[in-house]
XYZ file of C-alpha atoms in Angstrom:
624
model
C 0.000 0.000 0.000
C 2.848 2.523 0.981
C 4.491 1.834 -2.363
C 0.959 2.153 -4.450
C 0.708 5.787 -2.187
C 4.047 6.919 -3.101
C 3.558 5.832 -6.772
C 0.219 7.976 -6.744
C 2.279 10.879 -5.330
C 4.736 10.577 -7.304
C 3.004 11.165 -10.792
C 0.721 14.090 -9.477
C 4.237 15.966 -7.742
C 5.495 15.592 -11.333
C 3.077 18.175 -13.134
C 3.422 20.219 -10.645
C 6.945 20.407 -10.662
C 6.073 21.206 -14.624
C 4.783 24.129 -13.949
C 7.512 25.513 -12.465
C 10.116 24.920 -14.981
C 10.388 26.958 -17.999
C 8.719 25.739 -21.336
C 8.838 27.218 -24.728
C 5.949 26.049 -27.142
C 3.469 23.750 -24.991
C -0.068 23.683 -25.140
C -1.597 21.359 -22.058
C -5.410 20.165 -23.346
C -7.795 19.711 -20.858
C -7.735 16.341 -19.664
C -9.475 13.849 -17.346
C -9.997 10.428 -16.665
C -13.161 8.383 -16.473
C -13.838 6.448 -13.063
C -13.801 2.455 -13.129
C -16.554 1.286 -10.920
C -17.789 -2.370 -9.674
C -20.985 -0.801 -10.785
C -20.080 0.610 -14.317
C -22.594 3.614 -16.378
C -25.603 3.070 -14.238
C -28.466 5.642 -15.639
C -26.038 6.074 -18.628
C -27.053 5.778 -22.747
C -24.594 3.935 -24.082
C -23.818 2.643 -27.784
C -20.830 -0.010 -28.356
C -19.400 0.846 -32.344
C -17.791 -1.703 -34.303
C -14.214 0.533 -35.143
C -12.995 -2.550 -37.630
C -15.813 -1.729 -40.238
C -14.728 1.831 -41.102
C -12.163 4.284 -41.804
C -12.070 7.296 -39.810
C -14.388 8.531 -36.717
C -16.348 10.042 -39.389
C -17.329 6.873 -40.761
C -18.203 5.327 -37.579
C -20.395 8.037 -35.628
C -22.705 8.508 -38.734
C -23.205 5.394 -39.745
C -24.131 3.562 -36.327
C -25.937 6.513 -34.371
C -27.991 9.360 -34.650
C -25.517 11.780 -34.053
C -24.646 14.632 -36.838
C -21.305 15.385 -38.328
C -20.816 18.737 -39.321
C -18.461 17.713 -41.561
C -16.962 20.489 -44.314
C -16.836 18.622 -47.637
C -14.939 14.940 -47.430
C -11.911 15.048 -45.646
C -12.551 18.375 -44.308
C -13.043 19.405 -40.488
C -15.684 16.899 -39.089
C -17.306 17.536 -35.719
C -20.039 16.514 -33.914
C -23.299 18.416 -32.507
C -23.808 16.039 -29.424
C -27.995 16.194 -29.184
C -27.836 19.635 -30.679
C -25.068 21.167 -28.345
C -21.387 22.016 -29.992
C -18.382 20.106 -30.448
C -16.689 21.480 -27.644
C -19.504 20.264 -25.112
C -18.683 16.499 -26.098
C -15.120 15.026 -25.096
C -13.384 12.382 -26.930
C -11.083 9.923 -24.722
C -8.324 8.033 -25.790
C -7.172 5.649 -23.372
C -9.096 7.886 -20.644
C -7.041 11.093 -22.486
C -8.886 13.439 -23.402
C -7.836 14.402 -26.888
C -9.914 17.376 -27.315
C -7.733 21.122 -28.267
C -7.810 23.219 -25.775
C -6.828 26.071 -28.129
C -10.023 25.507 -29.330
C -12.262 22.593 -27.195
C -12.375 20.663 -30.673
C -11.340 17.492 -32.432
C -11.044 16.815 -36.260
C -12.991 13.367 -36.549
C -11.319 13.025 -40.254
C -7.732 12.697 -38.474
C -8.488 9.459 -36.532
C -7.840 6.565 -38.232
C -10.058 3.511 -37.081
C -6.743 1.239 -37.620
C -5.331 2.864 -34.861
C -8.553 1.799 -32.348
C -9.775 -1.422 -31.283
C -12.903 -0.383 -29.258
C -15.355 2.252 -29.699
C -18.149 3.843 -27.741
C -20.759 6.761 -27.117
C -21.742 7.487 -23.755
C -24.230 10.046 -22.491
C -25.984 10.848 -19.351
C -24.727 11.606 -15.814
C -21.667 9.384 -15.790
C -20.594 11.204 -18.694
C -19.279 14.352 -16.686
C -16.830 12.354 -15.255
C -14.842 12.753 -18.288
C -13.737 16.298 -17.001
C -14.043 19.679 -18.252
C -16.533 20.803 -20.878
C -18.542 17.381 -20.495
C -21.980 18.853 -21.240
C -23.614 16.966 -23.728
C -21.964 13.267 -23.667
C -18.553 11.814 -24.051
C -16.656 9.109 -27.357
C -14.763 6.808 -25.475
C -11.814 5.199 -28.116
C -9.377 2.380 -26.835
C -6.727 -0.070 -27.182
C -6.706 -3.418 -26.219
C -4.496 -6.392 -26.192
C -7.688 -9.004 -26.103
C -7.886 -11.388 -29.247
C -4.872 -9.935 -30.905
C -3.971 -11.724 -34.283
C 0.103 -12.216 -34.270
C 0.143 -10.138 -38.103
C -3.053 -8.612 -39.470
C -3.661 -5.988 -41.871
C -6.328 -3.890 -44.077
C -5.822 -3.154 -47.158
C -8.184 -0.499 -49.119
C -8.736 0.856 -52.578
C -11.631 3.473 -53.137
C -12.831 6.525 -55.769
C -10.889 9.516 -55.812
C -7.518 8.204 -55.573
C -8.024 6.807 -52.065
C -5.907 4.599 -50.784
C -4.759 2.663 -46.919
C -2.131 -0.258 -46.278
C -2.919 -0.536 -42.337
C -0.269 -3.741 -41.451
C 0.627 -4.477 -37.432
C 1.694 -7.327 -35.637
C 1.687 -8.971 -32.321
C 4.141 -10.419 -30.199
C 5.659 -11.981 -26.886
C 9.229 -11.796 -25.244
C 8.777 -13.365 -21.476
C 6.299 -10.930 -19.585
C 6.694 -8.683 -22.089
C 3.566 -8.189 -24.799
C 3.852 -5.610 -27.860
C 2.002 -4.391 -30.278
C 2.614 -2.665 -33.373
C 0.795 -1.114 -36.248
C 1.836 1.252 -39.004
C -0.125 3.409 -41.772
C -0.631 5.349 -44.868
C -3.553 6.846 -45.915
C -3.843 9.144 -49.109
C -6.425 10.131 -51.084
C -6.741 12.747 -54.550
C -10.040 13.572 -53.367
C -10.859 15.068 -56.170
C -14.790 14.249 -55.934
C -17.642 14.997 -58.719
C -20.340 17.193 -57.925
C -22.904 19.735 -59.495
C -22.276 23.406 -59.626
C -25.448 25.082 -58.574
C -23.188 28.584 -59.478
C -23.362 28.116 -62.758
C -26.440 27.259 -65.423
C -27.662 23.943 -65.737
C -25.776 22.530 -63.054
C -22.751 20.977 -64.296
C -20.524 18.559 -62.923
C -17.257 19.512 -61.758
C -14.454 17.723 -60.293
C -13.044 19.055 -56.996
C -9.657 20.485 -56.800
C -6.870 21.573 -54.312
C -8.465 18.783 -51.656
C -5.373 16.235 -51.652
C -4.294 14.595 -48.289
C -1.834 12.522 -47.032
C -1.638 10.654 -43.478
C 1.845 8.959 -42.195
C 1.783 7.080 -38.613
C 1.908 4.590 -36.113
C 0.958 2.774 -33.078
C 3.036 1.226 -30.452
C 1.937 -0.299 -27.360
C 3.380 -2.578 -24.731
C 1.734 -4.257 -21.617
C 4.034 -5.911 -18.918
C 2.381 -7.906 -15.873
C 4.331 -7.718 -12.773
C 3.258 -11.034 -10.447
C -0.629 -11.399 -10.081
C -1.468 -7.839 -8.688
C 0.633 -5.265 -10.982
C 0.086 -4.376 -13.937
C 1.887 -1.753 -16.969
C 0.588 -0.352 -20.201
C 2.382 2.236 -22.222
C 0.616 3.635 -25.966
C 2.758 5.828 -28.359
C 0.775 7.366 -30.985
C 2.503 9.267 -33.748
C 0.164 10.571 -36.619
C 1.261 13.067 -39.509
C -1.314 14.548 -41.544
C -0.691 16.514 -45.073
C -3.666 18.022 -46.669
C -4.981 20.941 -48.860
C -8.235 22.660 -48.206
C -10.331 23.156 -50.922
C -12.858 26.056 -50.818
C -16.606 26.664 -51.207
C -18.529 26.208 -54.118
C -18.602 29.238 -56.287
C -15.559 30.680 -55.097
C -12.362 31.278 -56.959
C -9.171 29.240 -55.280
C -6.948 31.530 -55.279
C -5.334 31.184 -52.222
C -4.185 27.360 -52.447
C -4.773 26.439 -48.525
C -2.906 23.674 -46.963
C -2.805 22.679 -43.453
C -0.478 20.081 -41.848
C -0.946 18.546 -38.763
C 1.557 16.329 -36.323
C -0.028 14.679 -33.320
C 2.057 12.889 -30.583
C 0.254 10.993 -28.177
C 1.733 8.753 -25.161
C 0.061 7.145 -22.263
C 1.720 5.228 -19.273
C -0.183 3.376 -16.683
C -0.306 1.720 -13.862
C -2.615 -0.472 -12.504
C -2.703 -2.479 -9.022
C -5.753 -5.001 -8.380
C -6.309 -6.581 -5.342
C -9.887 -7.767 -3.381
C -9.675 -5.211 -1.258
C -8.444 -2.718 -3.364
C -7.599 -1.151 -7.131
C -5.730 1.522 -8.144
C -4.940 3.092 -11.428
C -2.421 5.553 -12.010
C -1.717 7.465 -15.127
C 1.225 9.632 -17.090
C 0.365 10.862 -20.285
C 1.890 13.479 -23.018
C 0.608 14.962 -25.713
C 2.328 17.067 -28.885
C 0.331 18.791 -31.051
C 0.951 20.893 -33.839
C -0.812 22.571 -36.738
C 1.193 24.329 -39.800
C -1.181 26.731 -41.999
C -0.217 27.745 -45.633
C -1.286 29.759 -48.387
C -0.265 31.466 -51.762
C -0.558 35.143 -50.303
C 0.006 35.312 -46.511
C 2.777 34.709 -44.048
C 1.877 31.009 -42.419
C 0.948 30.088 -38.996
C 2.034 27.994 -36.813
C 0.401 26.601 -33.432
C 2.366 24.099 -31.142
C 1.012 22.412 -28.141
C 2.435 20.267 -25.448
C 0.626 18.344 -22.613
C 1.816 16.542 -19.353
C -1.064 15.120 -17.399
C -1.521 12.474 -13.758
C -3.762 10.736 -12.370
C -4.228 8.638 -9.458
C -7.848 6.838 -9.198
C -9.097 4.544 -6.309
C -11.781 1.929 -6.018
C -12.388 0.705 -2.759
C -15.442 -2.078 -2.719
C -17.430 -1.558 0.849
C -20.213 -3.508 2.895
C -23.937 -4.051 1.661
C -22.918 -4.232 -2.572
C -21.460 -0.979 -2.875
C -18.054 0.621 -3.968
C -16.355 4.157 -4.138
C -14.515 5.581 -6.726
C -12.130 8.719 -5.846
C -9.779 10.063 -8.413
C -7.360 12.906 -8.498
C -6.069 14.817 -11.367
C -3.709 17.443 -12.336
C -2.683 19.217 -15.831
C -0.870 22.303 -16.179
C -1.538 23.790 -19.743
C 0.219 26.562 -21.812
C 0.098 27.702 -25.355
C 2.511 29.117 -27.868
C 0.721 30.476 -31.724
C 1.066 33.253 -34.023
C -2.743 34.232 -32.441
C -1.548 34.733 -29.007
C 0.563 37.603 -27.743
C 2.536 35.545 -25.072
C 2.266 32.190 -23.727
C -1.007 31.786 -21.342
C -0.805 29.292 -18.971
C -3.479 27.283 -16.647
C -3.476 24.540 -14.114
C -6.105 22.848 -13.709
C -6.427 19.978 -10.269
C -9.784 17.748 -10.081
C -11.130 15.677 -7.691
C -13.551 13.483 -8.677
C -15.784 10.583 -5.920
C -18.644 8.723 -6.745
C -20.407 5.926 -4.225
C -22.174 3.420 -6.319
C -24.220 0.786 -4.872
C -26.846 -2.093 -5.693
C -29.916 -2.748 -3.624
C -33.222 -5.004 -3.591
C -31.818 -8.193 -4.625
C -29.808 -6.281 -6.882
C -32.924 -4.894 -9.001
C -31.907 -1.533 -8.297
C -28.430 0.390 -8.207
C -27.863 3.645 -7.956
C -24.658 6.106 -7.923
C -24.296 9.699 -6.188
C -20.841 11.329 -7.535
C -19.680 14.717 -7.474
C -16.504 16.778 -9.008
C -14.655 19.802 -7.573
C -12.591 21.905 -9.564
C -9.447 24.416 -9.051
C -8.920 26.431 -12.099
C -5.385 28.302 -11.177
C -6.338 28.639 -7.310
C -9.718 29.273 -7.911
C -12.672 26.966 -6.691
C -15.177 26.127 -9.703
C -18.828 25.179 -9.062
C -19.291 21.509 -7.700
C -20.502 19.200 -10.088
C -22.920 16.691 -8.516
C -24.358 13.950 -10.514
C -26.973 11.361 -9.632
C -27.958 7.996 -11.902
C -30.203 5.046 -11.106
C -31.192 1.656 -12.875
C -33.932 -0.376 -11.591
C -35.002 -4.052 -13.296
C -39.192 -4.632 -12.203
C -39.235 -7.222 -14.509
C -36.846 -9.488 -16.297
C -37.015 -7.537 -19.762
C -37.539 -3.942 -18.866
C -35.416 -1.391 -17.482
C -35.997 1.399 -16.250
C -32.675 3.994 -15.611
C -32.271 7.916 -15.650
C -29.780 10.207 -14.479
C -28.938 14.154 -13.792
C -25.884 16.100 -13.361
C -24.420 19.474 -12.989
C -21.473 20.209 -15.621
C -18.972 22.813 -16.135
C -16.715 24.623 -19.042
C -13.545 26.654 -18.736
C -13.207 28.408 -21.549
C -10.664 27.272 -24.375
C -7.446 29.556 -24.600
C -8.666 30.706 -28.133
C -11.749 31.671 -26.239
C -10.019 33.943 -23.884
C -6.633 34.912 -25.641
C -7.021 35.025 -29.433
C -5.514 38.426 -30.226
C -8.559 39.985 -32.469
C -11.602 38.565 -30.369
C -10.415 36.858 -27.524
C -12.339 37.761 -24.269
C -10.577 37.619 -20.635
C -13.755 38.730 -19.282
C -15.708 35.369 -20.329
C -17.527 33.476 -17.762
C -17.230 29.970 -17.642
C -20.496 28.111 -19.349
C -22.252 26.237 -17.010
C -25.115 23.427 -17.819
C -27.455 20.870 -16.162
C -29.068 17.547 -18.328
C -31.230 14.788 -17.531
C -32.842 12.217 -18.951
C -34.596 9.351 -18.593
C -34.581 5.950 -20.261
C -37.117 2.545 -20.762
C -35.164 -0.845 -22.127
C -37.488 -3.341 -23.211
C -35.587 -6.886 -24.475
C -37.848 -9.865 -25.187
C -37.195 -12.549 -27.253
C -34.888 -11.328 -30.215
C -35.537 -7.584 -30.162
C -34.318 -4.858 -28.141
C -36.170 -1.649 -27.667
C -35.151 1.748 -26.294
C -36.736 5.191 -25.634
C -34.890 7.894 -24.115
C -36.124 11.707 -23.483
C -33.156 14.337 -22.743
C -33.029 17.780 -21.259
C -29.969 20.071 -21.564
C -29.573 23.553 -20.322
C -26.299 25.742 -21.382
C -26.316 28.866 -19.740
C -23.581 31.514 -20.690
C -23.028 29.942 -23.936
C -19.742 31.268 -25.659
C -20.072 32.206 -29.323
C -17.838 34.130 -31.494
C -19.979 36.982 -33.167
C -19.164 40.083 -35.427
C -18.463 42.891 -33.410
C -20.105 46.156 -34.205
C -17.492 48.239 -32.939
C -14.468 45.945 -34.593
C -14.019 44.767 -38.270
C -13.291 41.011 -36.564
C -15.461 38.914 -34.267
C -15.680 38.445 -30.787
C -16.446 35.825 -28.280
C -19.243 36.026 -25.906
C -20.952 34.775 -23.338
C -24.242 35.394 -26.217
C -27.406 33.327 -25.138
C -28.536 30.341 -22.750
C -29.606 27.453 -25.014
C -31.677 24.820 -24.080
C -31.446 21.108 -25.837
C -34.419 18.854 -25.655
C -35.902 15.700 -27.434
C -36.215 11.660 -27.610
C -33.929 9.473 -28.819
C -35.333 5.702 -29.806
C -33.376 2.491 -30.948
C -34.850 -1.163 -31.948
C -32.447 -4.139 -32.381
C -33.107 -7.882 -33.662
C -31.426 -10.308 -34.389
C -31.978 -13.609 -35.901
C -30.190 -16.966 -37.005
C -32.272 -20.180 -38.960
C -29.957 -22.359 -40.228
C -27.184 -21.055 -41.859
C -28.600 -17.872 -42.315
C -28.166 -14.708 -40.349
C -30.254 -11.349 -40.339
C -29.823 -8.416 -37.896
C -31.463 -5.043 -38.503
C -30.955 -1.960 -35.891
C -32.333 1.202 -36.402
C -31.834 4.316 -34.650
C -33.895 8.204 -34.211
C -33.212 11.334 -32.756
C -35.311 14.207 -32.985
C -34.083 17.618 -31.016
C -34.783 20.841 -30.653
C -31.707 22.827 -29.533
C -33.366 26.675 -29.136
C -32.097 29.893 -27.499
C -34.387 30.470 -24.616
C -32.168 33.583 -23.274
C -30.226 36.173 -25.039
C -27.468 38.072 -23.396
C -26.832 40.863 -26.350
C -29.159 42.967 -28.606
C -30.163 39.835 -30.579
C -33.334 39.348 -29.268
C -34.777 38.152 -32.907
C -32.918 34.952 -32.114
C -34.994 34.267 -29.012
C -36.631 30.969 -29.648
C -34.708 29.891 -32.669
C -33.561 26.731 -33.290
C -29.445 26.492 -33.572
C -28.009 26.780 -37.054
C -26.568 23.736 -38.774
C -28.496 21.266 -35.990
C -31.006 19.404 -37.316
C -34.167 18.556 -36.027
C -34.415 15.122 -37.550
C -31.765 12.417 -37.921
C -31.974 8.678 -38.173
C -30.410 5.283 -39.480
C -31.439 1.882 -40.475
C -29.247 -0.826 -41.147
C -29.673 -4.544 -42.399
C -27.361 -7.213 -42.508
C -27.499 -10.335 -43.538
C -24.978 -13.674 -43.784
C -25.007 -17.051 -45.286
C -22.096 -18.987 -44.679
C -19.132 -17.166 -45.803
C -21.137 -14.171 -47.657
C -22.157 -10.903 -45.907
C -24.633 -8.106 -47.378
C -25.462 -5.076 -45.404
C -27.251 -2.266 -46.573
C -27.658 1.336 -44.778
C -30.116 4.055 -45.141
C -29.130 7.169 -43.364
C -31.807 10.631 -43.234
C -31.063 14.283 -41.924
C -33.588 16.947 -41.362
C -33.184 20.260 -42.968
C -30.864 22.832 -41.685
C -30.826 26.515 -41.303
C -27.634 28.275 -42.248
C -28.548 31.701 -40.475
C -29.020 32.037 -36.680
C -32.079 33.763 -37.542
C -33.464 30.709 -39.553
C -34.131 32.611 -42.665
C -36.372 29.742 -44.838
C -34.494 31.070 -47.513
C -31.004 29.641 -46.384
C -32.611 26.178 -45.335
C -30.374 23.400 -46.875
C -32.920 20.427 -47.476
C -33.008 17.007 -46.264
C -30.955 14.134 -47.915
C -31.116 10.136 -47.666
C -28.483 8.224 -47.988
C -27.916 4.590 -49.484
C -24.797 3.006 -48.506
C -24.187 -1.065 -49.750
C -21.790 -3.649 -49.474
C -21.387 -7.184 -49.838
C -18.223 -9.498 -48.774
C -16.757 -12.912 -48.780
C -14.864 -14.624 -45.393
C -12.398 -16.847 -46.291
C -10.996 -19.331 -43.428
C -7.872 -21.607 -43.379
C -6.940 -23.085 -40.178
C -7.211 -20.100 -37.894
C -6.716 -17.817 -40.068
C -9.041 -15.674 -41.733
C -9.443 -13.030 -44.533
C -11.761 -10.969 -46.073
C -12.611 -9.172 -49.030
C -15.673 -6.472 -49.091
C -17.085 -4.244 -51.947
C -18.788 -1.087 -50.636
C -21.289 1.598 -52.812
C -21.481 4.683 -50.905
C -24.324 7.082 -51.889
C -25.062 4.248 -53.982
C -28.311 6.230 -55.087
C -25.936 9.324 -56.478
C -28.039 11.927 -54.383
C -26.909 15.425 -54.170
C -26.218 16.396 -51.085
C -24.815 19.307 -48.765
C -24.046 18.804 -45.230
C -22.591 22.537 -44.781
C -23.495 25.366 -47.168
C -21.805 24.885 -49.868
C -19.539 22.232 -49.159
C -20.022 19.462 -51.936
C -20.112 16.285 -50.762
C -19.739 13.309 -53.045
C -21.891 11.119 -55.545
C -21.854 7.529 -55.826
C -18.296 6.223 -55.163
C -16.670 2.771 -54.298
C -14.029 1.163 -52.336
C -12.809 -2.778 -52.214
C -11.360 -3.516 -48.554
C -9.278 -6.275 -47.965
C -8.271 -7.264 -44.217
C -6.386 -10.485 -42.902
C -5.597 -11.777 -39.629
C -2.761 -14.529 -38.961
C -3.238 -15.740 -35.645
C -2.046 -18.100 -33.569
């Protein structure tokens, strides 16, 4: 126990001790680390993705949920708007990392390769906030794992517009050593077809200036110490070269290119015993982002992070546990936007008692978070979740918390814009849930509440030529989310179908400037509507799956102006694949027809997106 103690000390005296030294071009991101409970996500949404089927983040958020990607063009920026809140209100963990910019509390979905991740989720609800800061609207939990590893495997892809992967890694043992290592390359010409409402009759044009090119790799190793200790270390290296086109109708003159170098390493320590389990974590992050053009000087942002974390889990009497977990990052920032080198600390404590009760029909979890943002106290954040079982196939489970966002450093420092006055946004959600399993199908109804009060949003200034941030308006998120599941085998023959629906209305119930035509409006770019339906189907060695995926309309203006409404689309996305098997080895080869119904479709103004394209994936896995 004394050594576990000194370990825990150890790694939380070391940012500290950070802070004091002298750095030249770091950037910390806010970062914190999700609780392990005996009683895991009670009250809690959650949807498992299947990472192997898909490319990039992009791929695998919009075509297994409900949830939109505001996604500029292919292979542009792609974020999420979390049941109708921003990208900066969900976080994205890696490992229990948060990987999320604090320069600007966002995350490029199109830079993270699936290859790279063996385990995917979305989780919303109260258990949620314990992801850290800026947790308002739900959390994407990515992972790696060492379970079922193949000892060489590899995915191979060929697609429309140039595009083109070679993913290979392998797996191996020395003595109580495990490693594992992958490596790839990703490129694509992007050069995509689409119609030119600019011009008369429409034509079709072929994209240009939208190249990109994606270098990296993976290495992890996991080394078990007797029967109670236990080491993991991930190093993630990614390299990303890419040009930006630009919006329909406009004349590229400029020639943008952007490229990005992320550095990503993760130590940690676990120590499992009845009594007792602790977890404690090192992690750094690099970051850096070049910007070029044909006219201008280019910019340059650079970003460092050192992060600990100790967490405990202590089971006690009468089926119950508690979870404590302490965390401190130090964070400072070095771009061509900034006019020195801000700097923030933030230290965390996070406890949550979790117990089951009634013949374990009901459990129940009351957790809270306290926050010191450079020697000032934030707000507590209390949450409280339950899940109760009446009968064998229905559950009932809901949950409510309190959550809490420091503003990003672009936020508060940005030269033309930035605000030091900004007061932190601050939120509440609920919601409440009804499972229903009998037989082969699964149902699930879900009704959410959000409240973001303070809400920061960069606006044109009247007094400046340049926008501003704000604290602008309190928005308020509401709506139902529903999901059916079945699944069923006869013979040799397979057939699952799972559907999913989210409608939302994410409105501005309070306005804090002279914009009071806004009260009441629903949020630009955030549909109402959005919803998938998937079938597949297997015989033997052969797999068909077909996907329909539908988004509402969305308004363009904050003012929703009918007249800037981008309609509603459909897409039809089909595939069909062959298994092949020899010993225990196994390949397979899968044809894919996205958009296979060429629709014409815009998911930001003027952004084309692609028609009907292909791609031919090949994956193997040698194993032992």
């Amino acid at each position: 126990m004394k050594q576990l103690l000194l370990i825990s000390t150890i790694l939380l005296l070391g940012t500290f001790k950070s802070k004091a030294q002298q750095m030249d071009t770091f950037l910390l991101r806010d970062f914190e680390v999700k609780g392990v409970a005996v009683i895991q996500n009670i009250g809690s949404t959650k949807i498992n993705l299947s990472p192997a089927k898909f490319n990039t983040l992009t791929d695998a958020l919009t075509l297994q949920s409900a949830i939109f990607i505001k996604q500029y063009g292919t292979g542009g920026l792609a974020n999420a708007g979390f049941r109708g809140l921003g990208a900066q209100h969900t976080s994205v963990m890696w490992n229990g990392v948060n990987i999320q910019s604090c320069m600007n509390s966002n995350l490029d979905f199109n830079l993270i390769p699936l290859f790279f991740i063996d385990k995917a989720g979305i989780e919303t609800g109260a258990n949620s906030s314990s992801c850290g800061n800026g947790t308002l609207a739900g959390a994407i939990h990515l992972s790696n794992t060492f379970d079922k590893t193949p000892i060489a495997f590899a995915n191979l892809q060929r697609g429309s517009f140039g595009y083109s992967q070679i993913g290979i890694g392998s797996s191996y043992q020395i003595k109580k050593l495990r490693f594992k290592t992958r490596i790839l390359h990703r490129q694509a010409e992007n050069d995509i077809l689409f119609h030119n409402k600019f011009l008369p009759g429409n034509p079709t044009e072929k994209q240009v200036n939208s190249a990109y090119t994606q270098n990296g790799f993976l290495q992890e190793a996991e080394y078990k110490a007797g029967n109670y200790h236990a080491f993991n270390l991930s190093a993630w290296y990614l390299e990303n070269t890419r040009e930006l086109p630009v919006a329909m109708g406009i004349p590229n003159l400029l020639k943008e290119r952007q490229y990005d170098l992320n550095g990503r390493v993760s130590l940690t320590h676990k120590f499992t015993r009845a009594k007792v389990a602790n977890t404690n974590k090192l992690a750094f992050l690099y970051d850096q982002l070049n910007y070029y053009n044909n006219f201008y000087a280019p910019s340059y942002s650079y970003s460092k992070s050192l992060i600990a974390e100790s967490e405990w889990l202590i089971p006690m009497k009468y089926s119950s546990s508690l979870t404590a977990s302490l965390n401190n990052n130090f964070s400072t920032a070095k771009t061509d936007g900034y006019n020195n080198w801000p700097q923030r600390n933030l230290l965390s404590l996070w406890i949550k008692l979790e117990k089951m009760s009634f013949k374990n029909k009901l459990k129940y979890s009351l957790g809270s978070r306290v926050l010191l943002v450079d020697k000032e106290f934030a707000p507590f954040s209390p949450d409280i979740a339950f899940e109760y079982r009446p009968l064998t196939f229905l559950k009932i489970k809901g949950n409510a918390a309190y959550s809490y966002r420091v503003p990003s450093f672009n936020d508060y420092y940005w030269l033309q814009g930035g605000n030091k006055n900004l007061k932190p946004e601050r939120g509440n959600k609920q919601e409440i849930s009804i499972e229903l399993q009998k037989g082969i199908v699964k149902f699930a109804f879900t009704g959410f509440h959000h409240i973001v009060n303070d809400w920061i949003m960069w606006q044109p200034s009247p007094a400046f030529s340049y926008w501003i941030a704000q604290n602008a308006r309190q928005v308020t998120s509401k709506g139902i989310e529903t999901s059916i599941e079945m699944t069923k085998t006869f013979g040799l023959h397979n057939l699952q179908l799972l559907g999913r629906y989210q409608y939302v209305e994410s409105i501005n119930t309070k306005i804090y400037d002279n914009s009071e035509t806004l009260l009441g409006k629903q949020l630009f770019y955030t549909p109402n509507h959005t919803a998938f339906a998937t079938v597949n189907y297997a015989f033997k060695n052969i797999l068909l799956s077909v996907t329909e995926q539908f988004y509402g309309s969305r308004y363009t203006t904050p003012d929703n102006l009918k007249a800037s409404k981008l309609p509603s689309y459909l897409l039809t996305n089909a595939s069909i694949g062959y298994l092949f098997k020899y010993k225990k080895h196994d390949s397979q080869l899968v044809f894919t027809v996205n958009n296979a119904l060429n629709t014409t479709y815009q998911i930001m103004e003027n952004k084309p997106m692609p028609l009907r394209n292909y791609q031919i994936t090949l994956k193997f896995n040698i194993n032992k």
